[in-house]
PDB file of C-alpha atoms and ligand atoms in Angstrom:
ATOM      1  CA  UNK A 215     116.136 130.801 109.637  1.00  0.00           C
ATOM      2  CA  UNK A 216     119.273 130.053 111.364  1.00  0.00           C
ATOM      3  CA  UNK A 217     120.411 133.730 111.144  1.00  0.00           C
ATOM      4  CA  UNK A 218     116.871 134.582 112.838  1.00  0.00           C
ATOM      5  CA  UNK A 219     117.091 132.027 115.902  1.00  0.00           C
ATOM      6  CA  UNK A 220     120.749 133.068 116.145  1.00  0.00           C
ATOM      7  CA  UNK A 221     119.313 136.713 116.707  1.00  0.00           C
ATOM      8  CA  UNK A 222     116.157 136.084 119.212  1.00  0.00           C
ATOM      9  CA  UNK A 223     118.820 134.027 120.811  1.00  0.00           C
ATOM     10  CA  UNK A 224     116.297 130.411 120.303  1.00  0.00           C
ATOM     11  CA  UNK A 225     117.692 126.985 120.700  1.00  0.00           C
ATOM     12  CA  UNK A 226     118.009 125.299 117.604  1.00  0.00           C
ATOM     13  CA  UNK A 227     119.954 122.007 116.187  1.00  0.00           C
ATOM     14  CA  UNK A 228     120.600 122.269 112.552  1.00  0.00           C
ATOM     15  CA  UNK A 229     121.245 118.454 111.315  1.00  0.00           C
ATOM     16  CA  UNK A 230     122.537 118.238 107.579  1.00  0.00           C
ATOM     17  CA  UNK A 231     122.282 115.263 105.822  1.00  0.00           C
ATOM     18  CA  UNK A 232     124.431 115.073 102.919  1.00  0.00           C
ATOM     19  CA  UNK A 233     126.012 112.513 100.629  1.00  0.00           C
ATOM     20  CA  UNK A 234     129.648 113.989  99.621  1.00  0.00           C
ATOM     21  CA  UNK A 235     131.412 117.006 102.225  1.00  0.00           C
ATOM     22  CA  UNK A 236     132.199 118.055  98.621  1.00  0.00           C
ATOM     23  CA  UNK A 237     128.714 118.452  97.849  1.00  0.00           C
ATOM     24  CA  UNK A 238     128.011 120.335 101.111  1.00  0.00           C
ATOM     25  CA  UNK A 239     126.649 123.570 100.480  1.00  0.00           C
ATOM     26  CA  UNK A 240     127.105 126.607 102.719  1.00  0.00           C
ATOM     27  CA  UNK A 241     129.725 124.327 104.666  1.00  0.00           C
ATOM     28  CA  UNK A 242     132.424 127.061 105.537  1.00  0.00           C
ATOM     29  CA  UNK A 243     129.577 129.439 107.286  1.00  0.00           C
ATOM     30  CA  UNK A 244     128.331 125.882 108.791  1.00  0.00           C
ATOM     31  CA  UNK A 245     131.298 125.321 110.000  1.00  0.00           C
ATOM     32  CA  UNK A 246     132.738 128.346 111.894  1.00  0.00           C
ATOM     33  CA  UNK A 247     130.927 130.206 114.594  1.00  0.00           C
ATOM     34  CA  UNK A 248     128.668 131.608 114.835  1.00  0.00           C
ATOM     35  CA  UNK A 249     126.723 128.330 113.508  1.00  0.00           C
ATOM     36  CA  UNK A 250     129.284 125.505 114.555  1.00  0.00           C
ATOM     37  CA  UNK A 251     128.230 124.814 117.626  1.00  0.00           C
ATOM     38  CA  UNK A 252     124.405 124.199 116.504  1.00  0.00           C
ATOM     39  CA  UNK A 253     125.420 122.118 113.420  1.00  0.00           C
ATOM     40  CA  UNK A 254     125.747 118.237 113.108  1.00  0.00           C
ATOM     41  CA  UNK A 255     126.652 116.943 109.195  1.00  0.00           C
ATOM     42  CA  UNK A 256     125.406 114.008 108.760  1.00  0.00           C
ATOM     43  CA  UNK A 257     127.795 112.897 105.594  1.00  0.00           C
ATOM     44  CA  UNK A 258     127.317 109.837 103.423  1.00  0.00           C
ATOM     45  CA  UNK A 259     124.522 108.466 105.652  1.00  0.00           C
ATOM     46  CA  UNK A 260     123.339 104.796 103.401  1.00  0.00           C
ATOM     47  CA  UNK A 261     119.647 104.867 102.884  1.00  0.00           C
ATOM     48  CA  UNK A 262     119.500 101.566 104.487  1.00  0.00           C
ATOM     49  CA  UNK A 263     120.686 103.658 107.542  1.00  0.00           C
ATOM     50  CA  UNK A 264     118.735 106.754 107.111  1.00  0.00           C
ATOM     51  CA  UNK A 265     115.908 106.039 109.737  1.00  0.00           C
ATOM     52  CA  UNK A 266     118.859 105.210 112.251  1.00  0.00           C
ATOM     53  CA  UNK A 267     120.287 108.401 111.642  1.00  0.00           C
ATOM     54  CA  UNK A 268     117.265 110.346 112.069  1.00  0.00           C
ATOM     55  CA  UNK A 269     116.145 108.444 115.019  1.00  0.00           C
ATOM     56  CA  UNK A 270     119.429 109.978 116.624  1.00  0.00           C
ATOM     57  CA  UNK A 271     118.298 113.373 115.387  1.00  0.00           C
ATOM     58  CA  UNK A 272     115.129 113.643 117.354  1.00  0.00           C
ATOM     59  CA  UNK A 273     116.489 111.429 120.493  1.00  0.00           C
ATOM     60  CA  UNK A 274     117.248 114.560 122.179  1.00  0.00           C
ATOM     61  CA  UNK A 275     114.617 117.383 120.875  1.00  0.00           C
ATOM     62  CA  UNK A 276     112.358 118.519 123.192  1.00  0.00           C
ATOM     63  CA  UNK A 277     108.131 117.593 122.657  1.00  0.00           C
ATOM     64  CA  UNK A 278     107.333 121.489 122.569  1.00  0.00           C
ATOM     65  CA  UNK A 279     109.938 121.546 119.565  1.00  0.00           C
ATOM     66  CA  UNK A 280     109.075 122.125 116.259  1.00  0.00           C
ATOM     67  CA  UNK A 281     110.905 120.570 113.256  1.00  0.00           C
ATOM     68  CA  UNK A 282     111.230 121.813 109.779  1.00  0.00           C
ATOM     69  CA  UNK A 283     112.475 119.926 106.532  1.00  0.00           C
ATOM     70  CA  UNK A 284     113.626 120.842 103.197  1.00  0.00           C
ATOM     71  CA  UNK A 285     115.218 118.300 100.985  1.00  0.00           C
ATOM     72  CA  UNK A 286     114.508 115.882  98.313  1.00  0.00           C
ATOM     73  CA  UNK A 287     111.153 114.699  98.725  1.00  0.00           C
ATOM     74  CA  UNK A 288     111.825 110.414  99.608  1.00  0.00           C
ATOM     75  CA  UNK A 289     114.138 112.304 103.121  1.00  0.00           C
ATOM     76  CA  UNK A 290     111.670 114.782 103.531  1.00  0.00           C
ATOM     77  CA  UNK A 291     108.863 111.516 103.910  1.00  0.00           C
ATOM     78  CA  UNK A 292     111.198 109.622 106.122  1.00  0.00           C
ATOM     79  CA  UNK A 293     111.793 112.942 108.124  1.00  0.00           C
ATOM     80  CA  UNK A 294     108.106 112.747 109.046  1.00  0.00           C
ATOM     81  CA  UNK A 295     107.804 109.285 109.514  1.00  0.00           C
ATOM     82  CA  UNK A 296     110.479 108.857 112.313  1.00  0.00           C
ATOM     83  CA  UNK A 297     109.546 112.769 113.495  1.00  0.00           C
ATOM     84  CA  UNK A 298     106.033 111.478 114.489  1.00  0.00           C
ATOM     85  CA  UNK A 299     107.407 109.154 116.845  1.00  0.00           C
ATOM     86  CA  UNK A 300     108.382 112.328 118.907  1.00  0.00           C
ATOM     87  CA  UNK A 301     106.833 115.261 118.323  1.00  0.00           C
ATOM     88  CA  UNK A 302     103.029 115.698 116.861  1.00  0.00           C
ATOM     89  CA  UNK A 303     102.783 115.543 112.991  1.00  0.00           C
ATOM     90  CA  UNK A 304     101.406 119.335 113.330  1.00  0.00           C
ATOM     91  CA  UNK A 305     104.843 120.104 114.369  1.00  0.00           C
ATOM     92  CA  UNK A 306     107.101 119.047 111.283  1.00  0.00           C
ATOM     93  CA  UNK A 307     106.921 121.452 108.308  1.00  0.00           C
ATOM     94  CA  UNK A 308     108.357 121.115 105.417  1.00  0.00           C
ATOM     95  CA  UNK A 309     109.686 122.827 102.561  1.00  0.00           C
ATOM     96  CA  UNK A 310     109.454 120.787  99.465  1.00  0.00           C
ATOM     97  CA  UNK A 311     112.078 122.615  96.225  1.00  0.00           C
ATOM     98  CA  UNK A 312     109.241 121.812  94.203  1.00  0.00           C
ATOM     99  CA  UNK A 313     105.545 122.385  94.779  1.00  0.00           C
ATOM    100  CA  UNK A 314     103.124 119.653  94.087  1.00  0.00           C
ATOM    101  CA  UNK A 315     100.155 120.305  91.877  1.00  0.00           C
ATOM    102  CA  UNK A 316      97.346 120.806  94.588  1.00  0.00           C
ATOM    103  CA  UNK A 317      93.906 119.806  92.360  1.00  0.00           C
ATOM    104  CA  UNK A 318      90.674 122.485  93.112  1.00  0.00           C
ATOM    105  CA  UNK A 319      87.865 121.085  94.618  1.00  0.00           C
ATOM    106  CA  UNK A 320      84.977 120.986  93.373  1.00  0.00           C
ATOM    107  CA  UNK A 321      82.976 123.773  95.212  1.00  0.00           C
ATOM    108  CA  UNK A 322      86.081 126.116  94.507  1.00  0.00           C
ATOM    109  CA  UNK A 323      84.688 129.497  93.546  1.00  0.00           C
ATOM    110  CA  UNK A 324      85.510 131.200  90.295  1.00  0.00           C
ATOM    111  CA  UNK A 325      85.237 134.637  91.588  1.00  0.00           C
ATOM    112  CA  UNK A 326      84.823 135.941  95.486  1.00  0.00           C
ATOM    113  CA  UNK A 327      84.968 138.835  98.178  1.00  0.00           C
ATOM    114  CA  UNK A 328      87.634 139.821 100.273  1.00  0.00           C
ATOM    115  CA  UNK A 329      87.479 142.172 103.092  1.00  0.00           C
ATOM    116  CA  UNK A 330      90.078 143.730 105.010  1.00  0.00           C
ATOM    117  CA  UNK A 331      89.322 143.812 108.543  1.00  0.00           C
ATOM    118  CA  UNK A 332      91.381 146.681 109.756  1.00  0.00           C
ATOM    119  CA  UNK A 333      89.754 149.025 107.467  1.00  0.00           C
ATOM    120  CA  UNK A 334      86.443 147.730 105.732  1.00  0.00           C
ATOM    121  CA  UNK A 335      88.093 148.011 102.284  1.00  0.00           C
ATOM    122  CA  UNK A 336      87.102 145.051 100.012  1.00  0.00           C
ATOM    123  CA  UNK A 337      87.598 144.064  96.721  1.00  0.00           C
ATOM    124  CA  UNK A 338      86.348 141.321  94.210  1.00  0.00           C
ATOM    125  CA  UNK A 339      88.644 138.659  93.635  1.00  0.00           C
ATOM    126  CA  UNK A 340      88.563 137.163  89.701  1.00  0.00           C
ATOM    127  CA  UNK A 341      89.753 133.562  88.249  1.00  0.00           C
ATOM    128  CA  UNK A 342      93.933 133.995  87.267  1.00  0.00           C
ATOM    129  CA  UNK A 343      94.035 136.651  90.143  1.00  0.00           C
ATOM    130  CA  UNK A 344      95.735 136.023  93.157  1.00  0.00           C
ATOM    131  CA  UNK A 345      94.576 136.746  96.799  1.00  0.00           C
ATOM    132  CA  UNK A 346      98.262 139.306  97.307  1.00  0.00           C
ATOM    133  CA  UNK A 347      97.684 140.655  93.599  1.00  0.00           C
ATOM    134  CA  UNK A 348      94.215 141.689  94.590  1.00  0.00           C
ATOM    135  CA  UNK A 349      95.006 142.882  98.433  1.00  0.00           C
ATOM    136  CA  UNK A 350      97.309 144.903  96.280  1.00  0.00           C
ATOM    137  CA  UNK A 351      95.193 147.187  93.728  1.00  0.00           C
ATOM    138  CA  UNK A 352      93.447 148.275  97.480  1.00  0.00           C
ATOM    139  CA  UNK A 353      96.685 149.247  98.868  1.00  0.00           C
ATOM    140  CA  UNK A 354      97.497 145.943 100.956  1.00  0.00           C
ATOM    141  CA  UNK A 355     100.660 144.630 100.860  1.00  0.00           C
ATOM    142  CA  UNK A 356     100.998 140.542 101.861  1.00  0.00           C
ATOM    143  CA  UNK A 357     105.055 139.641 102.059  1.00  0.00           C
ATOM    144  CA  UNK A 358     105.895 136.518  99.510  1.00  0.00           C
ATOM    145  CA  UNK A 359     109.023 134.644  99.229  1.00  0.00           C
ATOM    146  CA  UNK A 360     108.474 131.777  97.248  1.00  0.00           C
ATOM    147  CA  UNK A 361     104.971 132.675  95.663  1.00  0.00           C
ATOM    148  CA  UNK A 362     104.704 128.621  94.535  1.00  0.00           C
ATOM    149  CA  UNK A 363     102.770 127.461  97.962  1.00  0.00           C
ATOM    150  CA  UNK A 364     105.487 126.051  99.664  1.00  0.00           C
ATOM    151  CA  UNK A 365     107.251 128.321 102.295  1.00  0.00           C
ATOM    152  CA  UNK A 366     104.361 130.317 104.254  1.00  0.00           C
ATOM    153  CA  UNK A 367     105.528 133.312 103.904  1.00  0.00           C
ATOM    154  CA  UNK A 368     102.326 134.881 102.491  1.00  0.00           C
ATOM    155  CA  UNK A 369     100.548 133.567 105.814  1.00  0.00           C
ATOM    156  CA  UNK A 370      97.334 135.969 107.112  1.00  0.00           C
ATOM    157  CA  UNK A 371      94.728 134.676 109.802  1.00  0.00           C
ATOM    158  CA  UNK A 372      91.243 134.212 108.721  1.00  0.00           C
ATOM    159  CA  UNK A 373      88.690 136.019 110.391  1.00  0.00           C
ATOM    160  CA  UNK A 374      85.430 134.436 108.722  1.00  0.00           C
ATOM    161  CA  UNK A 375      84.770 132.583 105.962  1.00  0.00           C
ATOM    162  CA  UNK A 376      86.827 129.237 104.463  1.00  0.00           C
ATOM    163  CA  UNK A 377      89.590 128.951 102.357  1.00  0.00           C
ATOM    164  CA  UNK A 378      90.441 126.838  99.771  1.00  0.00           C
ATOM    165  CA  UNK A 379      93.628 125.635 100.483  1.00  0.00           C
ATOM    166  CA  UNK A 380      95.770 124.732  97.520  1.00  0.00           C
ATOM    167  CA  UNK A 381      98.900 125.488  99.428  1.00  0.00           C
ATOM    168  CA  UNK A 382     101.733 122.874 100.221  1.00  0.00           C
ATOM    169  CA  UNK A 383     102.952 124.325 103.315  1.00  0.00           C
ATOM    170  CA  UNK A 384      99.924 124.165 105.775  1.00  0.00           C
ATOM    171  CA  UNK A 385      99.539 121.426 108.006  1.00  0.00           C
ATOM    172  CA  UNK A 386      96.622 119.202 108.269  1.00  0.00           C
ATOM    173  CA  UNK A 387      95.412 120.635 111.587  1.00  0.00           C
ATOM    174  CA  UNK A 388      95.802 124.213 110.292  1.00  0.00           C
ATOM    175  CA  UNK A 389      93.839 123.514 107.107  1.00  0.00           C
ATOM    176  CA  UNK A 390      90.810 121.850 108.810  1.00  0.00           C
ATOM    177  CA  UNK A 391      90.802 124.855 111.439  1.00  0.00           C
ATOM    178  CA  UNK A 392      90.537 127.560 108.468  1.00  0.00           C
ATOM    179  CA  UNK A 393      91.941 129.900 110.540  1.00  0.00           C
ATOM    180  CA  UNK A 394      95.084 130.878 108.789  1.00  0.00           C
ATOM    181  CA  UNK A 395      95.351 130.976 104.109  1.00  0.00           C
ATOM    182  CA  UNK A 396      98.039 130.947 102.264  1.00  0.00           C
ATOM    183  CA  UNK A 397      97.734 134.060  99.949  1.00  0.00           C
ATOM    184  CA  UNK A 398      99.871 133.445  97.092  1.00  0.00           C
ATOM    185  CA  UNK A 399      97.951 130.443  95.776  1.00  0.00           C
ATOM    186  CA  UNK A 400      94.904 129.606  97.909  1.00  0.00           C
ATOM    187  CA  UNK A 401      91.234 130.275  96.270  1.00  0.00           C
ATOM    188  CA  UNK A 402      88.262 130.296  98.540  1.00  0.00           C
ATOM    189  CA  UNK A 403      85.005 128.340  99.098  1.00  0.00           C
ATOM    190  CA  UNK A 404      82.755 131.246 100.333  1.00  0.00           C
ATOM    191  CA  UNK A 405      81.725 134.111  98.718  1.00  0.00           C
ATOM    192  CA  UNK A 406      83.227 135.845 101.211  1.00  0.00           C
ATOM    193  CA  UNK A 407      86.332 136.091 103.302  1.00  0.00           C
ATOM    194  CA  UNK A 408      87.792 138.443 105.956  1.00  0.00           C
ATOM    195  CA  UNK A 409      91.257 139.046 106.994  1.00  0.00           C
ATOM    196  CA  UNK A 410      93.088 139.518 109.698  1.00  0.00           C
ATOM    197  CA  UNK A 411      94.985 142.610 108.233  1.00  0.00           C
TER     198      UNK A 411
HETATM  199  S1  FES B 588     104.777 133.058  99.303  1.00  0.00           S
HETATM  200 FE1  FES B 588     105.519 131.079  99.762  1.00  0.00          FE
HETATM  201  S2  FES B 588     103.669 130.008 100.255  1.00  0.00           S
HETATM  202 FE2  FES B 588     102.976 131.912  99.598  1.00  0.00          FE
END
């Protein structure tokens, strides 16, 4: 991500919370430009002091900003906490290193439709298959990183019907709004959904 905002030339402040410099990784890269000058360590912060410390972090990001986390779960929680004192909680995302086990709902469908919007092409969707494995035997290809719900990568917009969202990556505003499905893990809970590909 840093690479990325580097090359659309974005602001960004990269804050890195760590207990030991030894245990720092990526600290040489961190360290020299081009990164340096948008990197503050944050090095043996007490967790009695942690809130402080992250107070300081947001002090001076702007309310259009958006924040993203990725840590040990307990930081990641505080992250959000003190983060929703400045910006809106549908602008922290975070990136957990493991996912957590999302239960189906009850009306969860077994099998379902999907449609692709650009072309008509559909294709029926059964249980243990996912949404990118099935775009795939039509010809679709949906970009995954992670493929365990947690990064967004596999992100397409809705255009009718309503996921199932087993993902850990969408925020609450985005899941209630249906408009956007994580394709790597989410199921749906109409027989039929079209996407925006
Ligand atoms: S590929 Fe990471 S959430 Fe789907």
């Amino acid at each position: 991500m840093a690479y990325r905002l580097l090359e659309i030339n974005a602001p960004f402040v990269l804050h890195y919370l760590v207990r030991w410099r030894t245990q720092a990784a990526f600290l040489p890269p961190l360290s020299s430009t081009p990164f340096a000058s948008h990197v503050t360590l944050h090095i043996g912060v007490e967790r009695s002091r942690l809130d402080a410390e992250l107070v300081g972090c947001i002090a001076r990001v702007y309310a259009s900003a958006r924040a993203y986390t990725c840590g040990p779960v307990p930081i990641m929680d505080r992250v959000v906490a003190v983060g929703v004192q400045r910006l809106p909680v549908s602008a922290i995302h975070l990136e957990r290193f493991f996912a957590e086990t999302v239960d189906a709902p009850e009306d969860a469908l077994q099998t379902f439709e999907l449609k692709v919007a650009s072309t008509g092409k559909s294709i029926s969707v059964k249980q243990g298959t996912s949404i990118v494995a099935a775009l795939a035997e039509i010809g679709v290809k949906v970009d995954t990183s992670c493929a365990e719900e947690v990064c967004g990568t596999c992100i397409v917009d809705v255009v009718s019907g309503k996921p199932d969202h087993r993902d850990n990556f969408l925020s609450k505003a985005e899941r209630a709004s249906d408009a956007v499905i994580c394709c790597c893990v989410s199921r749906l809970k109409s027989s039929v959904v079209v996407l925006d590909l």
